[in-house]
mmCIF file with all atom_site columns, C-alpha atoms in Angstrom:
data_model
loop_
_atom_site.group_PDB
_atom_site.id
_atom_site.type_symbol
_atom_site.label_atom_id
_atom_site.label_alt_id
_atom_site.label_comp_id
_atom_site.label_asym_id
_atom_site.label_entity_id
_atom_site.label_seq_id
_atom_site.pdbx_PDB_ins_code
_atom_site.Cartn_x
_atom_site.Cartn_y
_atom_site.Cartn_z
_atom_site.occupancy
_atom_site.B_iso_or_equiv
_atom_site.pdbx_formal_charge
_atom_site.auth_seq_id
_atom_site.auth_comp_id
_atom_site.auth_asym_id
_atom_site.auth_atom_id
_atom_site.pdbx_PDB_model_num
ATOM 1   C CA . MET A 1 1   ? 149.464 -41.406 56.476 1.00 0.00 ? 621 MET A CA 1
ATOM 2   C CA . SER A 1 2   ? 147.664 -41.116 53.090 1.00 0.00 ? 622 SER A CA 1
ATOM 3   C CA . ASN A 1 3   ? 146.389 -38.156 51.155 1.00 0.00 ? 623 ASN A CA 1
ATOM 4   C CA . PRO A 1 4   ? 143.300 -37.909 50.140 1.00 0.00 ? 624 PRO A CA 1
ATOM 5   C CA . GLU A 1 5   ? 143.276 -36.274 47.434 1.00 0.00 ? 625 GLU A CA 1
ATOM 6   C CA . PHE A 1 6   ? 146.545 -38.388 45.949 1.00 0.00 ? 626 PHE A CA 1
ATOM 7   C CA . LYS A 1 7   ? 145.049 -40.177 43.272 1.00 0.00 ? 627 LYS A CA 1
ATOM 8   C CA . PRO A 1 8   ? 147.114 -42.315 41.338 1.00 0.00 ? 628 PRO A CA 1
ATOM 9   C CA . GLU A 1 9   ? 144.334 -44.313 39.722 1.00 0.00 ? 629 GLU A CA 1
ATOM 10  C CA . GLY A 1 10  ? 144.988 -42.334 35.804 1.00 0.00 ? 630 GLY A CA 1
ATOM 11  C CA . SER A 1 11  ? 146.340 -42.497 33.220 1.00 0.00 ? 631 SER A CA 1
ATOM 12  C CA . TYR A 1 12  ? 149.464 -40.655 32.098 1.00 0.00 ? 632 TYR A CA 1
ATOM 13  C CA . ALA A 1 13  ? 148.748 -41.590 28.095 1.00 0.00 ? 633 ALA A CA 1
ATOM 14  C CA . LYS A 1 14  ? 145.418 -39.869 29.015 1.00 0.00 ? 634 LYS A CA 1
ATOM 15  C CA . GLY A 1 15  ? 147.316 -36.766 30.752 1.00 0.00 ? 635 GLY A CA 1
ATOM 16  C CA . ALA A 1 16  ? 149.519 -36.263 29.073 1.00 0.00 ? 636 ALA A CA 1
ATOM 17  C CA . LEU A 1 17  ? 146.775 -36.373 25.325 1.00 0.00 ? 637 LEU A CA 1
ATOM 18  C CA . GLY A 1 18  ? 144.927 -33.502 27.360 1.00 0.00 ? 638 GLY A CA 1
ATOM 19  C CA . ALA A 1 19  ? 147.987 -30.678 28.284 1.00 0.00 ? 639 ALA A CA 1
ATOM 20  C CA . LEU A 1 20  ? 149.113 -31.048 24.906 1.00 0.00 ? 640 LEU A CA 1
ATOM 21  C CA . ILE A 1 21  ? 145.746 -30.555 24.167 1.00 0.00 ? 641 ILE A CA 1
ATOM 22  C CA . GLY A 1 22  ? 144.686 -27.342 25.976 1.00 0.00 ? 642 GLY A CA 1
ATOM 23  C CA . ALA A 1 23  ? 148.512 -26.245 25.254 1.00 0.00 ? 643 ALA A CA 1
ATOM 24  C CA . LEU A 1 24  ? 147.651 -26.253 22.114 1.00 0.00 ? 644 LEU A CA 1
ATOM 25  C CA . ILE A 1 25  ? 143.970 -24.685 22.817 1.00 0.00 ? 645 ILE A CA 1
ATOM 26  C CA . GLY A 1 26  ? 146.613 -22.042 24.433 1.00 0.00 ? 646 GLY A CA 1
ATOM 27  C CA . ALA A 1 27  ? 148.280 -22.221 21.930 1.00 0.00 ? 647 ALA A CA 1
ATOM 28  C CA . ILE A 1 28  ? 145.583 -20.647 18.568 1.00 0.00 ? 648 ILE A CA 1
ATOM 29  C CA . VAL A 1 29  ? 145.486 -17.258 21.780 1.00 0.00 ? 649 VAL A CA 1
ATOM 30  C CA . TRP A 1 30  ? 148.752 -16.750 21.768 1.00 0.00 ? 650 TRP A CA 1
ATOM 31  C CA . ALA A 1 31  ? 149.575 -16.852 17.986 1.00 0.00 ? 651 ALA A CA 1
ATOM 32  C CA . VAL A 1 32  ? 146.101 -14.790 17.340 1.00 0.00 ? 652 VAL A CA 1
ATOM 33  C CA . VAL A 1 33  ? 147.811 -11.881 20.029 1.00 0.00 ? 653 VAL A CA 1
ATOM 34  C CA . TYR A 1 34  ? 151.590 -12.286 19.036 1.00 0.00 ? 654 TYR A CA 1
ATOM 35  C CA . MET A 1 35  ? 150.228 -12.377 15.391 1.00 0.00 ? 655 MET A CA 1
ATOM 36  C CA . LEU A 1 36  ? 148.503 -8.876  16.989 1.00 0.00 ? 656 LEU A CA 1
ATOM 37  C CA . ASN A 1 37  ? 152.404 -7.513  17.583 1.00 0.00 ? 657 ASN A CA 1
ATOM 38  C CA . VAL A 1 38  ? 150.894 -7.766  21.566 1.00 0.00 ? 658 VAL A CA 1
ATOM 39  C CA . ILE A 1 39  ? 152.511 -9.770  23.710 1.00 0.00 ? 659 ILE A CA 1
ATOM 40  C CA . ALA A 1 40  ? 149.865 -10.637 26.780 1.00 0.00 ? 660 ALA A CA 1
ATOM 41  C CA . GLY A 1 41  ? 151.399 -12.997 29.885 1.00 0.00 ? 661 GLY A CA 1
ATOM 42  C CA . ILE A 1 42  ? 148.232 -13.180 30.746 1.00 0.00 ? 662 ILE A CA 1
ATOM 43  C CA . VAL A 1 43  ? 147.629 -16.071 27.498 1.00 0.00 ? 663 VAL A CA 1
ATOM 44  C CA . GLY A 1 44  ? 152.025 -17.735 28.746 1.00 0.00 ? 664 GLY A CA 1
ATOM 45  C CA . LEU A 1 45  ? 149.057 -18.200 32.373 1.00 0.00 ? 665 LEU A CA 1
ATOM 46  C CA . LEU A 1 46  ? 146.065 -19.492 29.948 1.00 0.00 ? 666 LEU A CA 1
ATOM 47  C CA . ILE A 1 47  ? 148.362 -21.745 28.445 1.00 0.00 ? 667 ILE A CA 1
ATOM 48  C CA . GLY A 1 48  ? 149.425 -23.539 31.324 1.00 0.00 ? 668 GLY A CA 1
ATOM 49  C CA . TRP A 1 49  ? 145.642 -23.020 33.952 1.00 0.00 ? 669 TRP A CA 1
ATOM 50  C CA . LEU A 1 50  ? 144.138 -25.139 30.035 1.00 0.00 ? 670 LEU A CA 1
ATOM 51  C CA . ALA A 1 51  ? 147.410 -27.506 30.252 1.00 0.00 ? 671 ALA A CA 1
ATOM 52  C CA . ILE A 1 52  ? 146.425 -28.799 33.865 1.00 0.00 ? 672 ILE A CA 1
ATOM 53  C CA . LYS A 1 53  ? 142.944 -28.816 32.618 1.00 0.00 ? 673 LYS A CA 1
ATOM 54  C CA . GLY A 1 54  ? 143.656 -30.760 30.331 1.00 0.00 ? 674 GLY A CA 1
ATOM 55  C CA . TYR A 1 55  ? 145.624 -33.077 32.232 1.00 0.00 ? 675 TYR A CA 1
ATOM 56  C CA . ASP A 1 56  ? 143.430 -33.402 34.745 1.00 0.00 ? 676 ASP A CA 1
ATOM 57  C CA . LYS A 1 57  ? 140.322 -33.803 32.571 1.00 0.00 ? 677 LYS A CA 1
ATOM 58  C CA . MET A 1 58  ? 141.389 -36.667 31.295 1.00 0.00 ? 678 MET A CA 1
ATOM 59  C CA . GLY A 1 59  ? 142.048 -38.947 33.825 1.00 0.00 ? 679 GLY A CA 1
ATOM 60  C CA . GLY A 1 60  ? 145.502 -38.392 33.670 1.00 0.00 ? 680 GLY A CA 1
ATOM 61  C CA . LYS A 1 61  ? 147.843 -39.716 36.512 1.00 0.00 ? 681 LYS A CA 1
ATOM 62  C CA . GLN A 1 62  ? 147.749 -37.512 39.904 1.00 0.00 ? 682 GLN A CA 1
ATOM 63  C CA . SER A 1 63  ? 151.801 -38.738 40.663 1.00 0.00 ? 683 SER A CA 1
ATOM 64  C CA . LYS A 1 64  ? 154.687 -37.086 39.922 1.00 0.00 ? 684 LYS A CA 1
ATOM 65  C CA . GLY A 1 65  ? 155.130 -37.333 36.741 1.00 0.00 ? 685 GLY A CA 1
ATOM 66  C CA . LYS A 1 66  ? 152.151 -34.406 36.578 1.00 0.00 ? 686 LYS A CA 1
ATOM 67  C CA . ILE A 1 67  ? 155.219 -32.585 37.213 1.00 0.00 ? 687 ILE A CA 1
ATOM 68  C CA . VAL A 1 68  ? 156.730 -33.359 34.387 1.00 0.00 ? 688 VAL A CA 1
ATOM 69  C CA . ILE A 1 69  ? 154.230 -33.608 31.558 1.00 0.00 ? 689 ILE A CA 1
ATOM 70  C CA . LEU A 1 70  ? 152.710 -30.671 32.007 1.00 0.00 ? 690 LEU A CA 1
ATOM 71  C CA . ILE A 1 71  ? 156.676 -28.612 31.393 1.00 0.00 ? 691 ILE A CA 1
ATOM 72  C CA . VAL A 1 72  ? 157.055 -30.633 28.421 1.00 0.00 ? 692 VAL A CA 1
ATOM 73  C CA . CYS A 1 73  ? 153.312 -29.582 27.624 1.00 0.00 ? 693 CYS A CA 1
ATOM 74  C CA . ILE A 1 74  ? 153.491 -25.927 28.041 1.00 0.00 ? 694 ILE A CA 1
ATOM 75  C CA . ILE A 1 75  ? 156.924 -25.713 26.232 1.00 0.00 ? 695 ILE A CA 1
ATOM 76  C CA . ILE A 1 76  ? 156.079 -26.879 22.877 1.00 0.00 ? 696 ILE A CA 1
ATOM 77  C CA . GLY A 1 77  ? 152.500 -24.824 23.974 1.00 0.00 ? 697 GLY A CA 1
ATOM 78  C CA . VAL A 1 78  ? 153.892 -21.340 23.777 1.00 0.00 ? 698 VAL A CA 1
ATOM 79  C CA . LEU A 1 79  ? 156.666 -22.252 20.855 1.00 0.00 ? 699 LEU A CA 1
ATOM 80  C CA . VAL A 1 80  ? 153.639 -23.322 18.415 1.00 0.00 ? 700 VAL A CA 1
ATOM 81  C CA . GLY A 1 81  ? 151.723 -20.074 19.607 1.00 0.00 ? 701 GLY A CA 1
ATOM 82  C CA . THR A 1 82  ? 155.203 -18.254 18.903 1.00 0.00 ? 702 THR A CA 1
ATOM 83  C CA . TYR A 1 83  ? 155.948 -19.836 15.904 1.00 0.00 ? 703 TYR A CA 1
ATOM 84  C CA . ALA A 1 84  ? 152.693 -19.573 14.428 1.00 0.00 ? 704 ALA A CA 1
ATOM 85  C CA . GLY A 1 85  ? 151.657 -16.196 15.191 1.00 0.00 ? 705 GLY A CA 1
ATOM 86  C CA . LEU A 1 86  ? 154.929 -15.230 13.863 1.00 0.00 ? 706 LEU A CA 1
ATOM 87  C CA . ILE A 1 87  ? 154.184 -16.502 10.479 1.00 0.00 ? 707 ILE A CA 1
ATOM 88  C CA . ALA A 1 88  ? 150.330 -15.372 10.716 1.00 0.00 ? 708 ALA A CA 1
ATOM 89  C CA . GLY A 1 89  ? 151.867 -11.751 11.348 1.00 0.00 ? 709 GLY A CA 1
ATOM 90  C CA . CYS A 1 90  ? 154.593 -12.322 8.548  1.00 0.00 ? 710 CYS A CA 1
ATOM 91  C CA . TYR A 1 91  ? 151.593 -13.668 5.844  1.00 0.00 ? 711 TYR A CA 1
ATOM 92  C CA . ARG A 1 92  ? 149.496 -10.824 6.846  1.00 0.00 ? 712 ARG A CA 1
ATOM 93  C CA . GLU A 1 93  ? 151.549 -8.532  5.682  1.00 0.00 ? 713 GLU A CA 1
ATOM 94  C CA . TRP A 1 94  ? 153.858 -10.158 3.147  1.00 0.00 ? 714 TRP A CA 1
ATOM 95  C CA . SER A 1 95  ? 150.338 -12.244 1.009  1.00 0.00 ? 715 SER A CA 1
ATOM 96  C CA . LYS A 1 96  ? 149.728 -8.191  0.505  1.00 0.00 ? 716 LYS A CA 1
ATOM 97  C CA . LEU A 1 97  ? 152.599 -8.139  -1.825 1.00 0.00 ? 717 LEU A CA 1
ATOM 98  C CA . GLY A 1 98  ? 151.559 -11.522 -3.401 1.00 0.00 ? 718 GLY A CA 1
ATOM 99  C CA . ALA A 1 99  ? 153.615 -13.899 -1.530 1.00 0.00 ? 719 ALA A CA 1
ATOM 100 C CA . SER A 1 100 ? 151.603 -17.584 -0.955 1.00 0.00 ? 720 SER A CA 1
ATOM 101 C CA . LEU A 1 101 ? 152.202 -18.682 2.345  1.00 0.00 ? 721 LEU A CA 1
ATOM 102 C CA . SER A 1 102 ? 154.188 -22.156 1.733  1.00 0.00 ? 722 SER A CA 1
ATOM 103 C CA . ASP A 1 103 ? 156.685 -18.702 0.596  1.00 0.00 ? 723 ASP A CA 1
ATOM 104 C CA . THR A 1 104 ? 155.693 -16.806 3.686  1.00 0.00 ? 724 THR A CA 1
ATOM 105 C CA . ILE A 1 105 ? 156.761 -20.257 5.902  1.00 0.00 ? 725 ILE A CA 1
ATOM 106 C CA . GLU A 1 106 ? 160.406 -19.960 3.929  1.00 0.00 ? 726 GLU A CA 1
ATOM 107 C CA . LEU A 1 107 ? 160.756 -16.367 4.076  1.00 0.00 ? 727 LEU A CA 1
ATOM 108 C CA . ALA A 1 108 ? 160.282 -16.653 7.992  1.00 0.00 ? 728 ALA A CA 1
ATOM 109 C CA . ASN A 1 109 ? 162.306 -19.426 8.668  1.00 0.00 ? 729 ASN A CA 1
ATOM 110 C CA . ASP A 1 110 ? 165.268 -18.144 6.827  1.00 0.00 ? 730 ASP A CA 1
ATOM 111 C CA . ILE A 1 111 ? 164.594 -14.968 8.602  1.00 0.00 ? 731 ILE A CA 1
ATOM 112 C CA . ILE A 1 112 ? 163.998 -16.822 12.385 1.00 0.00 ? 732 ILE A CA 1
ATOM 113 C CA . ALA A 1 113 ? 167.789 -18.922 11.586 1.00 0.00 ? 733 ALA A CA 1
ATOM 114 C CA . ASN A 1 114 ? 170.197 -15.242 9.524  1.00 0.00 ? 734 ASN A CA 1
ATOM 115 C CA . ASP A 1 115 ? 168.902 -12.871 11.862 1.00 0.00 ? 735 ASP A CA 1
ATOM 116 C CA . SER A 1 116 ? 170.170 -12.628 15.343 1.00 0.00 ? 736 SER A CA 1
ATOM 117 C CA . GLU A 1 117 ? 168.135 -9.396  16.236 1.00 0.00 ? 737 GLU A CA 1
ATOM 118 C CA . VAL A 1 118 ? 164.777 -11.722 14.747 1.00 0.00 ? 738 VAL A CA 1
ATOM 119 C CA . GLN A 1 119 ? 166.828 -14.284 17.681 1.00 0.00 ? 739 GLN A CA 1
ATOM 120 C CA . GLY A 1 120 ? 166.224 -11.859 20.256 1.00 0.00 ? 740 GLY A CA 1
ATOM 121 C CA . GLU A 1 121 ? 163.388 -10.805 20.080 1.00 0.00 ? 741 GLU A CA 1
ATOM 122 C CA . VAL A 1 122 ? 161.719 -14.657 19.493 1.00 0.00 ? 742 VAL A CA 1
ATOM 123 C CA . ILE A 1 123 ? 163.757 -15.868 22.244 1.00 0.00 ? 743 ILE A CA 1
ATOM 124 C CA . ARG A 1 124 ? 162.348 -12.851 24.216 1.00 0.00 ? 744 ARG A CA 1
ATOM 125 C CA . ASP A 1 125 ? 159.138 -13.444 23.773 1.00 0.00 ? 745 ASP A CA 1
ATOM 126 C CA . VAL A 1 126 ? 159.113 -17.175 24.217 1.00 0.00 ? 746 VAL A CA 1
ATOM 127 C CA . VAL A 1 127 ? 161.061 -16.625 27.436 1.00 0.00 ? 747 VAL A CA 1
ATOM 128 C CA . MET A 1 128 ? 158.035 -14.222 28.427 1.00 0.00 ? 748 MET A CA 1
ATOM 129 C CA . GLY A 1 129 ? 155.748 -16.965 27.479 1.00 0.00 ? 749 GLY A CA 1
ATOM 130 C CA . LEU A 1 130 ? 157.301 -19.803 29.595 1.00 0.00 ? 750 LEU A CA 1
ATOM 131 C CA . ALA A 1 131 ? 157.680 -17.715 32.885 1.00 0.00 ? 751 ALA A CA 1
ATOM 132 C CA . PHE A 1 132 ? 154.016 -16.249 33.011 1.00 0.00 ? 752 PHE A CA 1
ATOM 133 C CA . ALA A 1 133 ? 152.954 -20.398 32.129 1.00 0.00 ? 753 ALA A CA 1
ATOM 134 C CA . GLY A 1 134 ? 155.729 -21.367 35.038 1.00 0.00 ? 754 GLY A CA 1
ATOM 135 C CA . LEU A 1 135 ? 153.839 -18.270 37.606 1.00 0.00 ? 755 LEU A CA 1
ATOM 136 C CA . CYS A 1 136 ? 149.917 -20.835 36.987 1.00 0.00 ? 756 CYS A CA 1
ATOM 137 C CA . VAL A 1 137 ? 151.654 -23.697 37.221 1.00 0.00 ? 757 VAL A CA 1
ATOM 138 C CA . PHE A 1 138 ? 154.525 -23.475 40.378 1.00 0.00 ? 758 PHE A CA 1
ATOM 139 C CA . SER A 1 139 ? 151.569 -24.123 42.817 1.00 0.00 ? 759 SER A CA 1
ATOM 140 C CA . LEU A 1 140 ? 150.505 -27.195 40.930 1.00 0.00 ? 760 LEU A CA 1
ATOM 141 C CA . LEU A 1 141 ? 154.120 -27.899 40.926 1.00 0.00 ? 761 LEU A CA 1
ATOM 142 C CA . ARG A 1 142 ? 155.296 -27.522 44.518 1.00 0.00 ? 762 ARG A CA 1
ATOM 143 C CA . ASN A 1 143 ? 152.479 -29.421 45.405 1.00 0.00 ? 763 ASN A CA 1
ATOM 144 C CA . GLU A 1 144 ? 152.632 -32.091 43.661 1.00 0.00 ? 764 GLU A CA 1
ATOM 145 C CA . ALA A 1 145 ? 156.034 -32.338 44.536 1.00 0.00 ? 765 ALA A CA 1
ATOM 146 C CA . LYS A 1 146 ? 154.604 -32.382 48.790 1.00 0.00 ? 766 LYS A CA 1
ATOM 147 C CA . LYS A 1 147 ? 152.711 -35.642 47.329 1.00 0.00 ? 767 LYS A CA 1
#
């Protein structure tokens, strides 16, 4: 017996593009919140929700491949949002001292690469974002797996 909600028509490529666009829109919100030194798990949920909506709006194929695409796009969204927020927060402070954006990026990358305390904080924030985004897509993933 077939499930009427399960429609294998559509395109993985279009769905992936939509999911990525949705996740990156969520990443912008994540970056702004992160720049303000606030970590709000709800923004992780937003990234997941926007990725799902983007996938569906762009006509993504409704099958098990959707799960992998959403997971990858959500990870990208959280990583991009965290990095952009970190750079924006640093630039906001360091530009007062005359640092350019390129100087800020170079210095921030150096600090991230060499300071284990900063690495720990960034990893913690990424994990939290992924956890909340995962909560958002958990039921979808379970439903897709059943199909």
